[in-house]
Short mmCIF file of C-alpha atoms and ligand atoms in Angstrom, two decimals:
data_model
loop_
_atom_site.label_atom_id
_atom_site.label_comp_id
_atom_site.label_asym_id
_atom_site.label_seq_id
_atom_site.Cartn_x
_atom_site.Cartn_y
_atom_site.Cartn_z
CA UNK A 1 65.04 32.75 -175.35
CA UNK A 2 67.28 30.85 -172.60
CA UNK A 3 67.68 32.86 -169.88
CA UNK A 4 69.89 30.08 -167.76
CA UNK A 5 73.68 30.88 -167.43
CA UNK A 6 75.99 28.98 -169.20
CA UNK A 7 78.36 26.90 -167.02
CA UNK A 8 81.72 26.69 -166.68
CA UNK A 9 84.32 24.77 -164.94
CA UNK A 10 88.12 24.04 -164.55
CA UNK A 11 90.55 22.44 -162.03
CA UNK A 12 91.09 26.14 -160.98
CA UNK A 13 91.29 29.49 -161.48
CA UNK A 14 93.51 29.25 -164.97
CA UNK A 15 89.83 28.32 -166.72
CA UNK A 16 89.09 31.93 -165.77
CA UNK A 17 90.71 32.53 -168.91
CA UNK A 18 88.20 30.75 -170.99
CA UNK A 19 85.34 32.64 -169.01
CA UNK A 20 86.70 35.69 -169.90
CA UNK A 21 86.85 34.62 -173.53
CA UNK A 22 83.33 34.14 -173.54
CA UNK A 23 82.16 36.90 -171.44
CA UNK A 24 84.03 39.11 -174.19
CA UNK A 25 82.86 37.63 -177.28
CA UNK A 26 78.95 37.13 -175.87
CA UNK A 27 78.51 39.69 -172.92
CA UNK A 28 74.79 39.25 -173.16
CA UNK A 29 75.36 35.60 -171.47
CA UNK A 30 75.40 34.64 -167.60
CA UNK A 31 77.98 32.33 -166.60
CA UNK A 32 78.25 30.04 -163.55
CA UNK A 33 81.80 29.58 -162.63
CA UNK A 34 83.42 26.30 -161.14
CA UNK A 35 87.18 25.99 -160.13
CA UNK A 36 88.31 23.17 -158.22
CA UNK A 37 91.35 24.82 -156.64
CA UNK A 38 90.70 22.35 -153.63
CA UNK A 39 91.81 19.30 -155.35
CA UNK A 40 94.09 20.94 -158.56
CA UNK A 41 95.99 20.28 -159.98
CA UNK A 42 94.47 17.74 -162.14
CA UNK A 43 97.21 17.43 -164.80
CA UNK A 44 99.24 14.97 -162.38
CA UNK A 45 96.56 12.87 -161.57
CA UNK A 46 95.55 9.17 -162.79
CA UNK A 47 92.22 9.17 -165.44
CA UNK A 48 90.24 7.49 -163.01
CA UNK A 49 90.66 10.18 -161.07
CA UNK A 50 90.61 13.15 -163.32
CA UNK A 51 87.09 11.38 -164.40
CA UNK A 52 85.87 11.08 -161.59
CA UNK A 53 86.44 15.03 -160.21
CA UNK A 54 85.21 16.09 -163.64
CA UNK A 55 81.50 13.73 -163.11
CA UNK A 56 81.54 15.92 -160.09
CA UNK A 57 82.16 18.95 -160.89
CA UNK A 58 79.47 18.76 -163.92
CA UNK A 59 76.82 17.21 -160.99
CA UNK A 60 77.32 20.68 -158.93
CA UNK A 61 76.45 22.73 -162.51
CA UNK A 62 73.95 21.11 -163.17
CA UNK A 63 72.68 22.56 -160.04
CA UNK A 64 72.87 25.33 -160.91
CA UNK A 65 70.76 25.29 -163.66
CA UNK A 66 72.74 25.82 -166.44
CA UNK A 67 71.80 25.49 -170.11
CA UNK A 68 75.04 24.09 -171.42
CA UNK A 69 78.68 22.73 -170.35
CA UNK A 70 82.11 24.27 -171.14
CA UNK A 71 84.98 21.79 -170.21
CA UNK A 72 87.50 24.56 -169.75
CA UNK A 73 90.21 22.60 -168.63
CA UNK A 74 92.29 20.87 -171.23
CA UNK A 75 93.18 17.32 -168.72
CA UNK A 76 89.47 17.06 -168.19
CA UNK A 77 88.93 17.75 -171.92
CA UNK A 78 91.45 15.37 -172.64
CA UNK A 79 90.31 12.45 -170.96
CA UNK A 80 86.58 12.85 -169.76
CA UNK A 81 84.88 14.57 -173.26
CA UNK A 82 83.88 11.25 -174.58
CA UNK A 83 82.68 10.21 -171.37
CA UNK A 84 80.82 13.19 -170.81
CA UNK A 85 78.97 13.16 -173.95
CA UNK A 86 77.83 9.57 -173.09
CA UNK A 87 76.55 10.42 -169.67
CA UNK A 88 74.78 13.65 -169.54
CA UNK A 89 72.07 14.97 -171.92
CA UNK A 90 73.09 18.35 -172.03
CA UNK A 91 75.49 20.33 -175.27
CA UNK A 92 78.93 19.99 -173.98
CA UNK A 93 81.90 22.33 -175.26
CA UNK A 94 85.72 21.43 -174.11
CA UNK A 95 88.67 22.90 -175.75
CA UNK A 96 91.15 20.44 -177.30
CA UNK A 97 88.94 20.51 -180.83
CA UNK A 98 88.91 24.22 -180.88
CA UNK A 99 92.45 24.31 -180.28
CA UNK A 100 93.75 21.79 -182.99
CA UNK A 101 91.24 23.13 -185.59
CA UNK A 102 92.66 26.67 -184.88
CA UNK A 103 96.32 25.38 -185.20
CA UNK A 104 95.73 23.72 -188.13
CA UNK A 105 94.43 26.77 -189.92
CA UNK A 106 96.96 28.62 -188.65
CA UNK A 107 100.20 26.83 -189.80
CA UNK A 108 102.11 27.49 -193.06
CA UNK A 109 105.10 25.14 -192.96
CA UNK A 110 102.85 21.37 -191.26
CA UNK A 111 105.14 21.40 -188.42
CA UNK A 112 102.80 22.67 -185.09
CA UNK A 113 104.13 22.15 -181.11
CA UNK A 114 101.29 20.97 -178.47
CA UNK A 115 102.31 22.47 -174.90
CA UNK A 116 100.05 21.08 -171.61
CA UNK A 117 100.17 19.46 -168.35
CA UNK A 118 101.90 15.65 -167.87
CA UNK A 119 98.50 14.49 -168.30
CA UNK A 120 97.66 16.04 -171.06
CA UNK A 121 100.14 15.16 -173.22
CA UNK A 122 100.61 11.89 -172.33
CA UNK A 123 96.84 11.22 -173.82
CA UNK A 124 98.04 12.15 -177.02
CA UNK A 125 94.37 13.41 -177.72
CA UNK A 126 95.92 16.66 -179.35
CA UNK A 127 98.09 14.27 -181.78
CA UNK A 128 94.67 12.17 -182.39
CA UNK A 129 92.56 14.94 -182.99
CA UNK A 130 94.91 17.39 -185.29
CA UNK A 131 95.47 14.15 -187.60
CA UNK A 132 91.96 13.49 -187.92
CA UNK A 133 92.08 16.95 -189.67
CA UNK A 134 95.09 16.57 -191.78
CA UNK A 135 97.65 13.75 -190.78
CA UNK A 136 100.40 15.32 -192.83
CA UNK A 137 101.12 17.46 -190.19
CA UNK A 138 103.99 16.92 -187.58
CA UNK A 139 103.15 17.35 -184.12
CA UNK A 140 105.89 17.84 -181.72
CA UNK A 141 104.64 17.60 -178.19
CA UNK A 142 105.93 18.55 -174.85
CA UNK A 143 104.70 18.61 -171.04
CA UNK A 144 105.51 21.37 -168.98
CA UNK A 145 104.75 20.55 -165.55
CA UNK A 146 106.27 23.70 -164.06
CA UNK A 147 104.35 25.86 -165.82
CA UNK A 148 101.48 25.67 -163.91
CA UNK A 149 103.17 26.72 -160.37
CA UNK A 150 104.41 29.49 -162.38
CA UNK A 151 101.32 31.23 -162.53
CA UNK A 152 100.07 29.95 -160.01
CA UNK A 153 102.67 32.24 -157.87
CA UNK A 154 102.21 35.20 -160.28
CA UNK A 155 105.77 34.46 -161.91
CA UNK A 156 104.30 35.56 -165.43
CA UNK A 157 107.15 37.75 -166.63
CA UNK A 158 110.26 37.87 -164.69
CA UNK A 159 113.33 36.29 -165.09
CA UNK A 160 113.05 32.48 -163.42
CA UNK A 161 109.64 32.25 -165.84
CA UNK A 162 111.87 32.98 -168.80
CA UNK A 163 114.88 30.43 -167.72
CA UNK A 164 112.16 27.87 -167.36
CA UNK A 165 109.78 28.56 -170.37
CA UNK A 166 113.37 27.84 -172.41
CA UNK A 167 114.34 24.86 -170.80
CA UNK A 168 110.87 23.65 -172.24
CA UNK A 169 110.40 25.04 -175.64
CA UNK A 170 113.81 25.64 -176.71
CA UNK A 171 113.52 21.74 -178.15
CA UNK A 172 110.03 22.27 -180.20
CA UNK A 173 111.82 25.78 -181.47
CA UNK A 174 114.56 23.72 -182.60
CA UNK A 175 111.84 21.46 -184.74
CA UNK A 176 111.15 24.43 -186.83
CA UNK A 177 107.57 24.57 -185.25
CA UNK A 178 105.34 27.87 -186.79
CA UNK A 179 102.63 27.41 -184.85
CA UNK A 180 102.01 26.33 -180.74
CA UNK A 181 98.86 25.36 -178.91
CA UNK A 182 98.62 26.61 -175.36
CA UNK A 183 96.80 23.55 -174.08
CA UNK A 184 96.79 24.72 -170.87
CA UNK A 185 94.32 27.14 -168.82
CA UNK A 186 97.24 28.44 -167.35
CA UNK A 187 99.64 29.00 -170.37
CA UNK A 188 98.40 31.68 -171.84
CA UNK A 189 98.96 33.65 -168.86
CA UNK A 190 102.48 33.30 -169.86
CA UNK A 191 102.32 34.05 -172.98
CA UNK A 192 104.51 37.47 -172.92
CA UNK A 193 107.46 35.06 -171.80
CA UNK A 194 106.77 32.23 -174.36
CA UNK A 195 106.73 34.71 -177.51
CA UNK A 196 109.73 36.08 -175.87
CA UNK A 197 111.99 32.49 -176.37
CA UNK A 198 110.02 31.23 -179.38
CA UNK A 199 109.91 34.47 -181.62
CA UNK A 200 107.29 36.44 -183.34
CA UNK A 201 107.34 34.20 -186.46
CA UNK A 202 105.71 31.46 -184.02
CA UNK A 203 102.01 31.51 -183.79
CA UNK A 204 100.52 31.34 -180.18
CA UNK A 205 97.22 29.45 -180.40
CA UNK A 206 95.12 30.36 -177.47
CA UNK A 207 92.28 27.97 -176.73
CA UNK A 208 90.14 30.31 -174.77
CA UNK A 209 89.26 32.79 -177.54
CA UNK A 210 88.65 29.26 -179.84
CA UNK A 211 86.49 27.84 -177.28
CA UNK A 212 84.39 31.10 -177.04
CA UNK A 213 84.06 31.00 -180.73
CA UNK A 214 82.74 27.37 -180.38
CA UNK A 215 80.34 28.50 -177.52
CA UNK A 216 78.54 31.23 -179.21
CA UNK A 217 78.09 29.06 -182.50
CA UNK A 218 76.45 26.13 -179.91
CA UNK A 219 74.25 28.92 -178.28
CA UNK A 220 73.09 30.41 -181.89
CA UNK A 221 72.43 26.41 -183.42
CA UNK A 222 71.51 24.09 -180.58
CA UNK A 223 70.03 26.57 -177.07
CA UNK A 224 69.15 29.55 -177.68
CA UNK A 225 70.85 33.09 -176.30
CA UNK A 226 69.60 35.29 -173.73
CA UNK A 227 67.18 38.34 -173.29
CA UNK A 228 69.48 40.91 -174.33
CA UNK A 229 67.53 43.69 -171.87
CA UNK A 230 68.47 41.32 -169.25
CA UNK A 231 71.64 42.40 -167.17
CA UNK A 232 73.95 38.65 -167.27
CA UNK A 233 74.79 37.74 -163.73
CA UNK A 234 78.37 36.22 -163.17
CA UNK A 235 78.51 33.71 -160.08
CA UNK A 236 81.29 31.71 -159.16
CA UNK A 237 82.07 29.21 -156.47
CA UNK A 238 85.05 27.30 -155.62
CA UNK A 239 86.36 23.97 -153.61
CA UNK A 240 89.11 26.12 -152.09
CA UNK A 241 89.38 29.86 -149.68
CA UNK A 242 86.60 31.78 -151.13
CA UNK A 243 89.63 35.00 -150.25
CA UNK A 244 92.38 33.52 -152.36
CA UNK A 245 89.71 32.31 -155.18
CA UNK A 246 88.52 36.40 -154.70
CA UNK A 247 91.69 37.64 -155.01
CA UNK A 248 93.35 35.87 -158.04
CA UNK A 249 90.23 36.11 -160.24
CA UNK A 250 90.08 39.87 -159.72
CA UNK A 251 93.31 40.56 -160.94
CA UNK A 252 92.62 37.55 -163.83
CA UNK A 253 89.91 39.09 -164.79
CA UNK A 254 90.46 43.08 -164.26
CA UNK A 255 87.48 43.24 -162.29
CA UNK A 256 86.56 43.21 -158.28
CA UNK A 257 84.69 39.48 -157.58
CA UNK A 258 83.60 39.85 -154.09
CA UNK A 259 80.80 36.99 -154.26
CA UNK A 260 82.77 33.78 -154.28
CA UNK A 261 80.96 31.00 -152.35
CA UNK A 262 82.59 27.81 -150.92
CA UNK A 263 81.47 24.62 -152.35
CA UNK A 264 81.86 20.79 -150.92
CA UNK A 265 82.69 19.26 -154.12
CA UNK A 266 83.14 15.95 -152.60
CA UNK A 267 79.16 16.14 -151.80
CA UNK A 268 78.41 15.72 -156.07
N1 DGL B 301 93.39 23.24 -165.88
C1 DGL B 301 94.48 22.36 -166.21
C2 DGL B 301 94.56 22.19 -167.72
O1 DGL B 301 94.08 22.99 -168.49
C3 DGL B 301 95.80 22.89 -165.70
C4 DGL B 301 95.95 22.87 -164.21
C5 DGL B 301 95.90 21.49 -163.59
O2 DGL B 301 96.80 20.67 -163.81
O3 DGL B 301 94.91 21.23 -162.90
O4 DGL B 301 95.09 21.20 -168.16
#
């Protein structure tokens, strides 16, 4: 038995979505929760620097005692992993892998869209790592910087989230895509509005269900689950207003969080 929570962290709240993948799929688990809301978002900034928050933000878990790492955001995925790995002795889970393996078991026709922050796609690590499964596929990737704000103001659903969501994907629908990775925290949070423009014969892949799948095999083969008569404890901490942090999550996660604490991120 490992009783320590697993830990998770993102450049905000949109890896709340992964958490509550994982809470779902293993509620038996305690979780420590990171966002970085203070310095997001990460998807516009340089790899030094998206390196450098992500050493930081796994220095504060490991704080915390935690028995394992989930990378939830897909820029610090994309350009830390490797690093990671290298650097810390401790199982590590991020979510581009879980994403690409899902997409590539999903698709019929070889033809799948990547959607993510500027950073993201300009890594090409989704490209890299759904070739290294089966390089006759065609990937057709596309940033959509705007996507994040979107949420980020609640715009899920309405009207200017549709008008932008097809400015973006109207071009990969147009590539006779069947199949589309959210590689975004945030995206699938939009996801009403994206099946809307791209039609129900495109396949949403959403990374935070894979990622939970990939967590509970880790816990099962590599550190070992909880006491099950145990009640898990959630805690969660941000670099950002503990209030704002409070008040997004709860309505993320259809819950009441009331026990947010403040963290000085710049201190790890
Ligand atoms: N968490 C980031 C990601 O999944 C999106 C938000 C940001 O740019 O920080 O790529």
């Amino acid at each position: 038995m490992d009783n320590r929570p697993i830990g998770v962290f993102d450049s905000g709240l949109g890896g709340l979505t992964v958490l509550k993948e994982i809470t779902e799929l293993i509620p038996t688990e305690s979780v420590v929760y990171f966002g970085d809301s203070g310095r997001a978002p990460y998807g516009i900034k340089s790899k030094e620097t998206i390196v450098k928050y992500t050493f930081q933000d796994i220095r504060f878990l490991l704080n915390q005692d935690i028995k394992m790492i989930v990378i939830a955001c897909n820029t610090a995925s994309a350009y830390s992993y490797g690093l990671v790995k290298h650097n810390f002795d401790i199982p590590v889970v991020e979510v581009v892998q879980p994403g690409s393996a899902a997409a590539v078991r999903e698709t019929r026709n070889n033809k799948i869209g990547i959607i993510g922050t500027t950073a993201t796609i300009s890594s090409g690590v989704y490209e890299k790592a759904i070739s290294s499964i089966d390089n006759s596929i065609e990937v057709y990737s596309k940033a959509c910087p705007l996507f994040v704000p979107l949420v980020e103001e609640g715009w899920w659903d309405n009207d200017i989230a549709y008008r932008v969501v097809e400015e973006y994907l109207i071009p990969l629908k147009e590539k006779g895509i069947d199949t589309l990775v959210l590689g975004c925290t945030h995206y699938p949070l939009l996801k009403n509005t994206i099946e809307k423009v791209m039609g129900e014969e495109v396949k949403l892949i959403n990374s935070a269900l894979e990622v939970a799948k990939v967590v509970d095999r880790v816990i099962k083969e590599t550190v070992s689950g909880r006491d099950e008569k145990i009640k898990p404890v959630y805690r969660y901490y941000t670099s950002d207003s503990v209030e704002k942090f409070e008040s997004l999550a709860s309505s993320l996660l259809n819950k009441e969080i009331h026990s947010a604490e403040k963290v000085d991120i710049e201190k790890y």
